Amino acid sequence: MKKIVFLTGAGMSVESGFKTFRGNDGLWENYPVEQVASHEGWLQDPTLVTNFYNMMRKKLYDAQPNEGHKLIHDLEKDYDVTVITQNVDNLHEKAGSSKVIHLHGELTKVCSSNEPYNPKYIQELGPDNSQVAPGTKAADGSLLRPFIVFFGESVPMLEPAAKEVQQADIFVVIGTSLNVYPAAGLLYYTKPGTPIYLIDPNAVATDQPGITYIHKGASEGMKELIELIK
């Protein structure tokens, strides 16, 4: 069974009405990104950051996967599919995708401030308990913080993601400007001669040769991709 690896970014979730920080204007839902997605922002005002992610979680539980998410899941019938996403939403999982690697963390989870990646202190929140009261503590006594990779922090899931890309028979990039490193560097882990498809309505600058561009949004682009790889 051929292996397809997807790398998805903010453009994947746009049709679901869910915004992820995109970087063009430095704002995320009208908040300066340094305020809500950096370690300095967290230290300066943990209450503001906690409330921001409470608001985002509420929006996420109302959002539904779009046709693009569903078409990626449907490919599991014929391919070994791995999704690597820069998005912190769970829309790939909601659409049924079984192998999803989150590079930048997960909005539905909270963790310890001292040891964000210690599984002992990571909690999954559901629609019924999505709101975290500011000042709530993790089991180790530190403040409970969003399970998000803040700007400037290392990306622990990068290594497992790179391994998946190295094994890909087909690599597909959807809705990411390829400006955000280290995620953008995953392109260079493909085996020589691996077909690479890039789905985005906007022009994306990359020096990687041999890319097939599909200038469409996620859902329409996925339909075209399926025709091309049949």
mmCIF file of N, CA and C in Angstrom, residues 6-13 20-22 28 83-89 92 100-106 148-149 155 158 173-186:
data_model
loop_
_atom_site.group_PDB
_atom_site.id
_atom_site.type_symbol
_atom_site.label_atom_id
_atom_site.label_comp_id
_atom_site.label_asym_id
_atom_site.label_seq_id
_atom_site.Cartn_x
_atom_site.Cartn_y
_atom_site.Cartn_z
ATOM 1 N N PHE A 6 0.561 14.049 4.312
ATOM 2 C CA PHE A 6 0.060 15.412 4.137
ATOM 3 C C PHE A 6 0.717 16.323 5.161
ATOM 4 N N LEU A 7 1.040 17.551 4.742
ATOM 5 C CA LEU A 7 1.426 18.613 5.670
ATOM 6 C C LEU A 7 0.374 19.708 5.514
ATOM 7 N N THR A 8 -0.399 19.974 6.557
ATOM 8 C CA THR A 8 -1.480 20.958 6.438
ATOM 9 C C THR A 8 -1.229 22.161 7.346
ATOM 10 N N GLY A 9 -1.681 23.325 6.844
ATOM 11 C CA GLY A 9 -1.529 24.570 7.598
ATOM 12 C C GLY A 9 -2.866 25.285 7.715
ATOM 13 N N ALA A 10 -2.803 26.562 8.045
ATOM 14 C CA ALA A 10 -4.008 27.353 8.350
ATOM 15 C C ALA A 10 -5.059 27.285 7.247
ATOM 16 N N GLY A 11 -4.600 27.237 5.979
ATOM 17 C CA GLY A 11 -5.540 27.215 4.849
ATOM 18 C C GLY A 11 -6.433 25.986 4.835
ATOM 19 N N MET A 12 -6.036 24.944 5.553
ATOM 20 C CA MET A 12 -6.837 23.710 5.619
ATOM 21 C C MET A 12 -8.138 23.956 6.379
ATOM 22 N N SER A 13 -8.086 24.818 7.390
ATOM 23 C CA SER A 13 -9.239 24.991 8.290
ATOM 24 C C SER A 13 -10.102 26.205 7.953
ATOM 25 N N THR A 20 -6.552 29.898 12.356
ATOM 26 C CA THR A 20 -5.325 29.582 13.082
ATOM 27 C C THR A 20 -4.402 30.754 12.816
ATOM 28 N N PHE A 21 -3.473 31.029 13.686
ATOM 29 C CA PHE A 21 -2.551 32.140 13.445
ATOM 30 C C PHE A 21 -1.829 31.943 12.134
ATOM 31 N N ARG A 22 -1.897 32.964 11.257
ATOM 32 C CA ARG A 22 -1.333 32.807 9.940
ATOM 33 C C ARG A 22 -0.045 33.576 9.724
ATOM 34 N N TRP A 28 -3.968 37.047 15.819
ATOM 35 C CA TRP A 28 -4.751 35.807 15.856
ATOM 36 C C TRP A 28 -6.063 36.172 16.535
ATOM 37 N N VAL A 83 -1.188 12.385 8.476
ATOM 38 C CA VAL A 83 -1.370 13.838 8.403
ATOM 39 C C VAL A 83 -0.448 14.493 9.421
ATOM 40 N N ILE A 84 0.400 15.394 8.936
ATOM 41 C CA ILE A 84 1.210 16.233 9.826
ATOM 42 C C ILE A 84 0.563 17.617 9.747
ATOM 43 N N THR A 85 0.151 18.169 10.859
ATOM 44 C CA THR A 85 -0.527 19.467 10.775
ATOM 45 C C THR A 85 0.150 20.520 11.642
ATOM 46 N N GLN A 86 0.181 21.739 11.102
ATOM 47 C CA GLN A 86 0.653 22.887 11.876
ATOM 48 C C GLN A 86 -0.502 23.481 12.684
ATOM 49 N N ASN A 87 -1.719 23.001 12.411
ATOM 50 C CA ASN A 87 -2.900 23.552 13.069
ATOM 51 C C ASN A 87 -3.084 22.955 14.461
ATOM 52 N N VAL A 88 -3.649 23.753 15.361
ATOM 53 C CA VAL A 88 -3.872 23.270 16.725
ATOM 54 C C VAL A 88 -5.304 22.760 16.898
ATOM 55 N N ASP A 89 -6.106 22.824 15.827
ATOM 56 C CA ASP A 89 -7.482 22.312 15.924
ATOM 57 C C ASP A 89 -7.494 20.787 15.779
ATOM 58 N N HIS A 92 -9.009 17.374 11.698
ATOM 59 C CA HIS A 92 -8.615 16.124 11.005
ATOM 60 C C HIS A 92 -9.163 14.909 11.769
ATOM 61 N N VAL A 100 -2.555 11.344 12.986
ATOM 62 C CA VAL A 100 -2.356 12.802 12.908
ATOM 63 C C VAL A 100 -1.234 13.193 13.852
ATOM 64 N N ILE A 101 -0.241 13.907 13.323
ATOM 65 C CA ILE A 101 0.860 14.431 14.133
ATOM 66 C C ILE A 101 0.676 15.944 14.228
ATOM 67 N N HIS A 102 0.543 16.452 15.442
ATOM 68 C CA HIS A 102 0.377 17.902 15.644
ATOM 69 C C HIS A 102 1.729 18.532 15.957
ATOM 70 N N LEU A 103 2.232 19.353 15.044
ATOM 71 C CA LEU A 103 3.535 19.986 15.264
ATOM 72 C C LEU A 103 3.471 21.088 16.317
ATOM 73 N N HIS A 104 2.370 21.826 16.342
ATOM 74 C CA HIS A 104 2.325 23.033 17.171
ATOM 75 C C HIS A 104 1.411 22.898 18.388
ATOM 76 N N GLY A 105 1.107 21.648 18.776
ATOM 77 C CA GLY A 105 0.296 21.426 19.963
ATOM 78 C C GLY A 105 -1.175 21.228 19.622
ATOM 79 N N GLU A 106 -1.980 21.095 20.671
ATOM 80 C CA GLU A 106 -3.402 20.797 20.487
ATOM 81 C C GLU A 106 -4.244 21.668 21.415
ATOM 82 N N ILE A 148 0.190 24.133 23.782
ATOM 83 C CA ILE A 148 0.486 24.788 22.512
ATOM 84 C C ILE A 148 1.981 25.037 22.473
ATOM 85 N N VAL A 149 2.612 24.819 21.321
ATOM 86 C CA VAL A 149 4.030 25.160 21.194
ATOM 87 C C VAL A 149 4.095 26.674 20.975
ATOM 88 N N VAL A 155 10.101 22.177 18.910
ATOM 89 C CA VAL A 155 8.960 21.445 18.333
ATOM 90 C C VAL A 155 9.259 19.948 18.457
ATOM 91 N N LEU A 158 8.675 17.256 15.673
ATOM 92 C CA LEU A 158 9.310 17.428 14.359
ATOM 93 C C LEU A 158 10.028 16.157 13.904
ATOM 94 N N VAL A 173 1.220 19.096 0.329
ATOM 95 C CA VAL A 173 1.199 20.254 1.231
ATOM 96 C C VAL A 173 -0.085 21.038 0.958
ATOM 97 N N ILE A 174 -0.857 21.334 2.011
ATOM 98 C CA ILE A 174 -2.122 22.055 1.830
ATOM 99 C C ILE A 174 -2.205 23.251 2.766
ATOM 100 N N GLY A 175 -2.418 24.434 2.166
ATOM 101 C CA GLY A 175 -2.779 25.608 2.960
ATOM 102 C C GLY A 175 -1.718 26.102 3.915
ATOM 103 N N THR A 176 -0.463 25.984 3.520
ATOM 104 C CA THR A 176 0.592 26.556 4.362
ATOM 105 C C THR A 176 1.545 27.353 3.490
ATOM 106 N N SER A 177 1.962 28.509 3.993
ATOM 107 C CA SER A 177 2.805 29.414 3.200
ATOM 108 C C SER A 177 4.241 28.912 3.093
ATOM 109 N N LEU A 178 4.573 27.852 3.828
ATOM 110 C CA LEU A 178 5.948 27.323 3.893
ATOM 111 C C LEU A 178 6.941 28.393 4.353
ATOM 112 N N ASN A 179 6.440 29.330 5.176
ATOM 113 C CA ASN A 179 7.318 30.346 5.767
ATOM 114 C C ASN A 179 7.651 30.021 7.208
ATOM 115 N N VAL A 180 6.861 29.111 7.803
ATOM 116 C CA VAL A 180 7.033 28.837 9.237
ATOM 117 C C VAL A 180 7.993 27.662 9.413
ATOM 118 N N TYR A 181 9.174 27.981 9.936
ATOM 119 C CA TYR A 181 10.155 26.921 10.217
ATOM 120 C C TYR A 181 10.037 26.544 11.685
ATOM 121 N N PRO A 182 10.324 25.297 12.050
ATOM 122 C CA PRO A 182 10.951 24.270 11.217
ATOM 123 C C PRO A 182 9.997 23.465 10.324
ATOM 124 N N ALA A 183 8.668 23.677 10.417
ATOM 125 C CA ALA A 183 7.729 22.845 9.643
ATOM 126 C C ALA A 183 8.014 22.892 8.145
ATOM 127 N N ALA A 184 8.342 24.086 7.626
ATOM 128 C CA ALA A 184 8.561 24.241 6.185
ATOM 129 C C ALA A 184 9.721 23.381 5.698
ATOM 130 N N GLY A 185 10.672 23.090 6.593
ATOM 131 C CA GLY A 185 11.833 22.278 6.220
ATOM 132 C C GLY A 185 11.499 20.816 5.957
ATOM 133 N N LEU A 186 10.295 20.374 6.327
ATOM 134 C CA LEU A 186 9.921 18.971 6.116
ATOM 135 C C LEU A 186 9.943 18.594 4.636
#
